Short mmCIF file of C-alpha atoms and ligand atoms in Angstrom, two decimals:
data_model
loop_
_atom_site.label_atom_id
_atom_site.label_comp_id
_atom_site.label_asym_id
_atom_site.label_seq_id
_atom_site.Cartn_x
_atom_site.Cartn_y
_atom_site.Cartn_z
CA GLN A 1 87.17 48.82 106.82
CA LYS A 2 88.85 51.29 109.14
CA LEU A 3 88.53 55.05 108.49
CA GLY A 4 91.64 56.68 107.36
CA VAL A 5 93.38 59.52 109.28
CA ALA A 6 95.85 61.84 107.93
CA LEU A 7 98.08 63.76 110.48
CA VAL A 8 99.02 67.32 109.64
CA GLY A 9 102.17 68.57 111.28
CA LEU A 10 104.65 65.78 112.28
CA GLY A 11 106.15 67.24 115.38
CA ARG A 12 106.53 65.84 118.94
CA TYR A 13 102.93 65.10 119.64
CA ALA A 14 102.09 63.52 116.23
CA SER A 15 105.29 61.42 116.21
CA GLY A 16 105.45 60.56 119.90
CA GLN A 17 101.82 59.84 120.79
CA LEU A 18 99.40 60.00 117.92
CA ALA A 19 101.13 57.82 115.29
CA PRO A 20 101.87 55.07 117.91
CA ALA A 21 98.26 55.40 119.06
CA LEU A 22 97.02 54.86 115.56
CA GLN A 23 98.76 51.39 115.63
CA GLU A 24 96.29 50.44 118.33
CA THR A 25 93.03 52.04 117.17
CA LYS A 26 90.27 49.54 115.95
CA VAL A 27 88.00 51.94 114.05
CA CYS A 28 90.55 54.10 112.35
CA ARG A 29 94.16 53.77 110.99
CA LEU A 30 97.03 56.01 110.04
CA ALA A 31 96.53 56.49 106.31
CA GLY A 32 98.20 59.67 105.30
CA ILE A 33 100.58 62.47 106.33
CA VAL A 34 100.95 66.23 105.59
CA THR A 35 104.45 67.61 106.25
CA GLY A 36 106.65 70.40 105.05
CA THR A 37 109.77 68.28 105.60
CA PRO A 38 110.72 65.97 102.78
CA ARG A 39 112.99 63.84 105.12
CA LYS A 40 109.96 63.00 107.15
CA GLU A 41 107.99 61.88 104.08
CA LYS A 42 110.45 59.01 103.58
CA GLU A 43 110.89 58.24 107.20
CA TRP A 44 107.21 57.99 108.01
CA ALA A 45 106.27 56.15 104.75
CA ARG A 46 108.78 53.45 105.69
CA LYS A 47 107.99 53.20 109.35
CA TYR A 48 104.22 53.35 108.97
CA ASP A 49 103.66 51.75 105.44
CA ILE A 50 101.97 54.90 104.09
CA SER A 51 101.49 54.80 100.41
CA GLU A 52 103.03 57.56 98.30
CA THR A 53 99.66 58.77 96.99
CA ASN A 54 98.63 59.51 100.60
CA ILE A 55 101.63 61.86 101.42
CA TYR A 56 101.01 65.68 101.05
CA ASN A 57 102.85 69.00 101.77
CA TYR A 58 101.48 72.38 102.63
CA ASP A 59 101.35 73.40 98.96
CA ASN A 60 99.24 70.40 97.62
CA TYR A 61 97.25 69.97 100.84
CA ASP A 62 93.83 70.82 99.25
CA GLN A 63 94.18 68.04 96.78
CA ILE A 64 93.48 65.67 99.63
CA ALA A 65 89.92 66.36 98.71
CA GLU A 66 90.30 63.77 95.91
CA ASN A 67 91.77 61.05 98.07
CA GLU A 68 89.13 58.51 99.22
CA ASP A 69 91.64 56.89 101.56
CA ILE A 70 91.39 59.88 103.95
CA ASP A 71 88.36 60.37 105.88
CA ILE A 72 89.65 62.32 108.95
CA ILE A 73 92.23 65.18 109.10
CA TYR A 74 94.06 65.67 112.41
CA VAL A 75 95.61 69.01 112.75
CA VAL A 76 98.67 68.84 114.96
CA LEU A 77 100.22 72.22 114.11
CA PRO A 78 101.15 75.21 116.26
CA ASN A 79 97.98 76.77 117.80
CA SER A 80 97.26 79.71 115.46
CA MET A 81 97.51 77.34 112.36
CA HIS A 82 94.66 75.13 113.54
CA ALA A 83 91.91 77.28 112.12
CA GLU A 84 93.28 77.57 108.59
CA TYR A 85 94.10 73.88 108.34
CA THR A 86 90.75 72.89 109.91
CA ILE A 87 88.72 75.11 107.43
CA ARG A 88 90.62 73.83 104.51
CA ALA A 89 90.21 70.23 105.53
CA ALA A 90 86.41 70.91 105.91
CA GLU A 91 86.31 72.48 102.47
CA ALA A 92 88.10 69.40 101.18
CA GLY A 93 85.23 67.35 102.54
CA LYS A 94 87.09 65.74 105.40
CA HIS A 95 86.06 65.26 109.09
CA VAL A 96 88.54 67.12 111.41
CA ILE A 97 90.22 66.69 114.72
CA SER A 98 91.99 69.76 115.81
CA GLU A 99 94.49 69.80 118.70
CA LYS A 100 94.01 71.95 121.69
CA PRO A 101 93.83 74.85 122.15
CA MET A 102 91.26 74.74 119.41
CA ALA A 103 92.50 78.15 117.99
CA THR A 104 93.97 81.47 119.30
CA SER A 105 90.80 83.45 119.35
CA VAL A 106 87.01 82.73 119.82
CA GLN A 107 86.44 84.25 116.32
CA ASP A 108 88.58 81.52 114.74
CA CYS A 109 86.79 78.85 116.75
CA GLN A 110 83.50 80.07 115.26
CA ARG A 111 85.04 80.17 111.78
CA MET A 112 86.08 76.52 112.17
CA ILE A 113 82.67 75.42 113.56
CA ASP A 114 80.91 77.15 110.72
CA ALA A 115 83.10 75.65 108.01
CA CYS A 116 82.64 72.12 109.33
CA ARG A 117 78.99 72.74 109.63
CA ALA A 118 78.65 74.09 106.03
CA ALA A 119 80.55 71.10 104.67
CA GLY A 120 78.47 68.65 106.70
CA ARG A 121 81.46 67.35 108.49
CA LYS A 122 82.18 66.58 112.02
CA LEU A 123 84.78 68.57 114.15
CA SER A 124 86.28 67.55 117.41
CA ILE A 125 89.04 68.65 119.56
CA GLY A 126 92.01 66.50 120.91
CA TYR A 127 90.63 66.36 124.46
CA ARG A 128 92.08 62.98 125.34
CA LEU A 129 91.21 63.15 129.01
CA HIS A 130 87.55 62.72 128.49
CA PHE A 131 88.58 59.19 127.56
CA GLU A 132 90.74 58.58 130.66
CA PRO A 133 89.15 56.40 133.41
CA HIS A 134 90.60 58.44 136.50
CA ASN A 135 89.38 61.70 135.05
CA ARG A 136 85.94 60.05 134.18
CA GLU A 137 85.87 58.88 137.86
CA LEU A 138 86.24 62.53 138.91
CA MET A 139 83.21 63.38 136.49
CA ARG A 140 81.20 60.76 138.14
CA LEU A 141 82.13 61.73 141.62
CA GLY A 142 81.46 65.34 141.02
CA ARG A 143 78.42 65.47 138.99
CA ASN A 144 76.52 62.74 140.67
CA GLU A 145 77.41 64.41 144.24
CA VAL A 146 78.77 61.07 145.43
CA LEU A 147 80.65 62.93 148.18
CA GLY A 148 78.09 65.61 148.40
CA PRO A 149 77.87 68.85 146.42
CA VAL A 150 81.23 70.16 145.16
CA ARG A 151 82.22 73.30 146.97
CA LYS A 152 85.80 74.01 146.03
CA MET A 153 88.39 72.93 143.39
CA SER A 154 91.97 73.49 142.75
CA GLY A 155 94.46 72.55 140.15
CA ALA A 156 97.82 73.36 138.54
CA HIS A 157 99.35 72.29 135.21
CA SER A 158 102.99 73.53 134.75
CA PHE A 159 106.39 72.61 133.22
CA PRO A 160 109.62 74.42 132.88
CA LEU A 161 109.89 75.18 129.24
CA ASN A 162 113.52 76.15 129.06
CA ASP A 163 113.72 76.64 125.25
CA PRO A 164 113.83 80.31 124.18
CA SER A 165 113.37 79.40 120.54
CA ALA A 166 110.00 77.38 121.10
CA TRP A 167 106.96 78.43 118.98
CA ARG A 168 105.17 78.27 122.37
CA LEU A 169 106.83 81.47 123.41
CA ASP A 170 105.77 83.29 120.10
CA LYS A 171 102.43 84.97 120.66
CA GLU A 172 101.66 84.99 116.97
CA LEU A 173 101.84 81.13 116.71
CA ALA A 174 100.87 80.23 120.36
CA GLY A 175 98.11 82.77 120.98
CA GLY A 176 99.28 82.74 124.77
CA GLY A 177 101.40 81.06 127.16
CA PRO A 178 101.08 78.18 129.58
CA LEU A 179 97.37 78.87 130.04
CA MET A 180 96.55 78.00 126.40
CA ASP A 181 98.97 75.08 126.41
CA VAL A 182 98.40 73.24 129.56
CA GLY A 183 96.27 75.39 131.92
CA ILE A 184 93.47 74.56 129.63
CA TYR A 185 93.35 71.16 131.15
CA VAL A 186 92.63 72.61 134.56
CA ILE A 187 89.93 74.60 133.25
CA GLN A 188 88.43 71.43 131.46
CA ALA A 189 88.70 69.44 134.71
CA SER A 190 86.85 71.95 136.78
CA ILE A 191 83.85 71.98 134.26
CA TYR A 192 83.64 68.18 133.73
CA THR A 193 83.88 67.62 137.57
CA LEU A 194 81.26 70.15 138.49
CA GLY A 195 79.03 69.72 135.30
CA LYS A 196 78.28 73.50 135.22
CA LEU A 197 79.65 76.56 133.41
CA PRO A 198 81.49 79.30 135.30
CA THR A 199 79.85 82.84 135.49
CA SER A 200 83.03 84.98 136.07
CA VAL A 201 86.70 84.89 136.36
CA ARG A 202 89.52 86.82 138.03
CA ALA A 203 93.14 86.30 136.91
CA TRP A 204 96.66 87.46 137.76
CA ASP A 205 99.82 87.40 135.63
CA GLU A 206 102.42 86.27 138.02
CA THR A 207 105.50 85.75 135.77
CA LYS A 208 108.40 85.45 137.84
CA ASP A 209 111.23 86.32 135.14
CA PRO A 210 109.50 88.70 132.69
CA GLU A 211 112.70 88.89 130.63
CA GLN A 212 112.40 85.21 129.46
CA PHE A 213 108.81 85.94 128.49
CA PRO A 214 108.52 89.00 126.47
CA GLU A 215 105.44 88.01 124.50
CA VAL A 216 103.36 85.43 126.55
CA GLU A 217 102.87 84.96 130.26
CA GLY A 218 105.43 82.73 132.10
CA THR A 219 103.11 81.99 135.06
CA ILE A 220 99.38 82.86 135.48
CA ARG A 221 96.87 82.25 138.36
CA TRP A 222 93.20 82.51 138.09
CA GLU A 223 89.97 81.87 139.94
CA LEU A 224 86.74 80.66 137.97
CA TYR A 225 83.47 81.50 139.76
CA PHE A 226 80.70 79.02 139.40
CA PRO A 227 77.04 79.16 140.55
CA GLU A 228 76.26 78.75 144.25
CA GLY A 229 79.78 80.13 145.39
CA VAL A 230 81.79 77.20 143.96
CA VAL A 231 85.29 78.37 143.03
CA LEU A 232 88.25 76.78 141.17
CA HIS A 233 91.77 78.08 142.07
CA GLY A 234 94.00 77.33 138.97
CA SER A 235 97.46 77.99 137.86
CA SER A 236 99.82 77.33 135.07
CA SER A 237 103.42 78.13 134.40
CA TYR A 238 106.34 77.56 132.05
CA GLU A 239 108.65 78.40 135.09
CA ASP A 240 107.54 75.83 137.50
CA SER A 241 106.28 72.16 137.73
CA GLY A 242 102.74 70.89 138.60
CA ASN A 243 100.24 68.39 137.58
CA ASN A 244 97.36 67.84 139.95
CA PHE A 245 93.52 68.57 140.39
CA ARG A 246 91.51 68.41 143.69
CA MET A 247 87.86 68.82 144.55
CA GLU A 248 86.27 69.33 147.88
CA ALA A 249 82.70 68.45 148.46
CA THR A 250 80.59 68.81 151.59
CA ASP A 251 81.06 65.10 152.69
CA GLY A 252 84.59 64.29 151.20
CA TRP A 253 87.36 65.04 148.71
CA ALA A 254 89.04 63.57 145.62
CA GLU A 255 92.27 64.38 143.89
CA LEU A 256 94.46 63.17 140.99
CA SER A 257 98.24 63.63 140.90
CA PRO A 258 99.40 63.44 138.21
CA ALA A 259 96.01 64.33 136.74
CA TYR A 260 96.75 65.17 133.01
CA SER A 261 99.67 62.93 131.81
CA TYR A 262 99.61 60.48 128.95
CA SER A 263 100.08 57.60 131.49
CA GLY A 264 100.50 57.02 135.24
CA ILE A 265 97.44 59.10 136.33
CA GLU A 266 96.32 58.05 139.85
CA GLY A 267 94.40 59.51 142.69
CA GLU A 268 93.15 59.54 146.18
CA SER A 269 89.64 60.33 147.63
CA SER A 270 88.10 60.34 151.14
CA ASN A 271 86.59 56.96 150.08
CA GLY A 272 89.94 55.36 149.33
CA PRO A 273 92.37 55.24 146.33
CA ILE A 274 91.34 56.02 142.79
CA ARG A 275 92.93 53.28 140.66
CA PHE A 276 91.87 52.20 137.21
CA PRO A 277 93.70 50.46 134.52
CA GLN A 278 95.96 52.60 132.31
CA VAL A 279 94.67 53.19 128.85
CA ASN A 280 95.98 54.61 125.53
CA GLN A 281 94.00 57.85 125.71
CA GLN A 282 94.80 59.00 122.24
CA ALA A 283 93.66 55.75 120.66
CA LEU A 284 90.33 55.78 122.62
CA GLN A 285 89.77 59.43 121.66
CA MET A 286 90.35 58.84 117.88
CA ASP A 287 88.43 55.63 117.86
CA ASP A 288 85.40 57.47 119.47
CA PHE A 289 85.64 60.13 116.81
CA ALA A 290 85.65 57.53 114.02
CA ARG A 291 82.72 55.73 115.64
CA CYS A 292 80.79 59.04 115.86
CA ILE A 293 81.28 59.50 112.19
CA LEU A 294 80.22 55.99 111.31
CA GLU A 295 77.14 56.07 113.61
CA ASP A 296 76.39 59.74 112.83
CA GLU A 297 76.56 60.70 116.54
CA PRO A 298 77.83 63.93 118.07
CA SER A 299 81.32 63.70 119.58
CA ILE A 300 81.58 64.28 123.35
CA VAL A 301 84.48 66.61 122.71
CA PRO A 302 83.20 68.78 119.78
CA GLY A 303 84.38 72.20 118.36
CA GLU A 304 81.68 73.94 120.52
CA MET A 305 83.67 72.80 123.48
CA GLY A 306 86.94 74.10 122.15
CA LYS A 307 85.13 77.45 121.64
CA ARG A 308 83.79 77.28 125.21
CA ASP A 309 87.27 76.88 126.59
CA MET A 310 88.65 79.75 124.37
CA ILE A 311 85.90 82.08 125.65
CA ILE A 312 87.12 81.43 129.21
CA MET A 313 90.82 81.76 128.35
CA GLU A 314 90.27 85.10 126.59
CA ALA A 315 88.34 86.29 129.66
CA ILE A 316 91.21 85.21 131.95
CA TYR A 317 93.76 87.25 129.86
CA GLU A 318 91.28 90.11 129.95
CA SER A 319 90.94 89.97 133.69
CA ALA A 320 94.70 89.68 134.30
CA GLN A 321 95.32 92.69 131.98
CA LYS A 322 92.49 94.88 133.41
CA GLY A 323 93.09 93.89 137.05
CA ARG A 324 89.36 93.18 137.48
CA LYS A 325 86.55 90.45 137.46
CA VAL A 326 85.31 89.57 133.90
CA ASP A 327 81.90 88.04 133.39
CA LEU A 328 81.43 85.11 131.05
CA VAL A 329 78.74 84.74 128.54
CA PHE A 330 78.10 81.56 126.66
CA GLU A 331 75.34 82.10 124.15
CA ASP A 332 74.66 78.50 123.77
CA GLY A 333 75.04 77.39 127.37
CA PHE A 334 77.11 74.45 126.20
CA ILE A 335 78.83 72.24 128.75
CA ASP A 336 79.57 68.77 127.61
CA PRO A 337 77.56 65.39 127.50
CA PHE A 338 78.47 63.07 130.26
P1 NAD B 401 106.05 70.58 117.83
O1 NAD B 401 106.65 71.91 117.71
O2 NAD B 401 106.63 69.37 118.27
O3 NAD B 401 105.27 70.24 116.36
C1 NAD B 401 104.81 71.12 115.50
C2 NAD B 401 104.87 70.75 114.01
O4 NAD B 401 104.35 71.84 113.19
C3 NAD B 401 106.21 70.55 113.58
O5 NAD B 401 106.34 69.40 112.80
C4 NAD B 401 106.62 71.72 112.64
O6 NAD B 401 107.50 71.47 111.65
C5 NAD B 401 105.13 72.06 112.20
N1 NAD B 401 105.14 73.47 111.85
C6 NAD B 401 104.51 73.93 110.59
N2 NAD B 401 104.52 75.16 110.54
C7 NAD B 401 105.23 75.68 111.57
C8 NAD B 401 105.52 76.96 111.94
N3 NAD B 401 105.24 77.99 111.28
N4 NAD B 401 106.24 77.07 113.11
C9 NAD B 401 106.62 76.05 113.80
N5 NAD B 401 106.26 74.73 113.58
C10 NAD B 401 105.57 74.61 112.41
O7 NAD B 401 104.66 70.82 118.71
P2 NAD B 401 103.64 69.81 119.47
O8 NAD B 401 104.07 69.68 120.84
O9 NAD B 401 103.59 68.56 118.57
O10 NAD B 401 102.27 70.66 119.41
C11 NAD B 401 101.52 70.61 118.27
C12 NAD B 401 100.13 70.97 118.60
O11 NAD B 401 99.56 69.79 119.30
C13 NAD B 401 99.82 72.13 119.52
O12 NAD B 401 98.65 72.80 119.35
C14 NAD B 401 99.79 71.58 120.89
O13 NAD B 401 99.07 72.33 121.79
C15 NAD B 401 99.19 70.27 120.67
N6 NAD B 401 99.52 69.19 121.63
C16 NAD B 401 98.51 68.53 122.30
C17 NAD B 401 98.94 67.63 123.28
C18 NAD B 401 97.74 66.82 123.89
O14 NAD B 401 98.01 66.04 124.86
N7 NAD B 401 96.46 66.82 123.37
C19 NAD B 401 100.14 67.40 123.60
C20 NAD B 401 101.25 68.02 122.96
C21 NAD B 401 100.79 69.05 121.97
#
């Protein structure tokens, strides 16, 4: 019997990636939907054979508590809505996956963690690249010092947004700009490659056309400082294109380009090409969470990791705004299990 997943928010990521991935999962399946758009109820019910009793809207969402077909709620709404819908899911007794960024403040991340803990339910974040073989190879090369100790890292994740009406430009809904949306992957890559937490950060808002970005940054650049002088040079933009990550170690180097895509990730290193089979990242991510629930094991991408990244992103914004370095404090020293 596969665990039942209900997707909340049937936008581009849910319809283009998660629902198709749930046709390939082995430990969980698409069992329900939560949508504010009646037209989508019918479309999805037909396309994915979802029973009428497993279709909810934002008004009757909490009644999902009584539905034994639904084990996992996957929140795929705009960023600032993740907290509320995660907390209500936990209160309904469900395990939760929240999309990245986990929330729009560290405080909300903590509330989500607390709600899931109080309900005795598991919480994980949609960090699909932890299940992607080329990125896993970076973790292996970096953490095991296969090319010697890592000294320097760099990465960019950017795309031209070109849509003035997008919620991604609305600070209230998005929390921030490209940093929160896609720059987060560069931060993630630096920590899972090095296997250490940064100690401070310096950042610069380098928005090229401020008129297009009245609420969130259009372009941002940052440096994360790690122990022993290791530095990450990161950047993220809605005014540019970029999708890469590189690490330099004392005896060699490795890079991925593209590094963060749903498919087509590949890389090179001083030891030769980095080539692995393409996988369905979202299917592996969701199956692993279902397995963690069944075996009562911790997720490798838990809420604490989402909070860790939120602490870093808040410090990046603070640094850009104040024009000085900001120290990072992680009370629980959490990195991530390899
Ligand atoms: P989207 O705009 O395509 O979908 C958002 C959905 O939320 C829509 O169905 C919309 O109707 C619904 N919604 C409910 N209330 C809304 C409101 N007040 N304003 C706007 N929309 C509202 O966005 P998306 O690209 O699917 O992103 C959704 C979430 O998924 C975001 O948090 C995003 O960061 C995340 N995401 C993750 C990945 C990944 O690779 N892990 C990729 C894309 C998006």
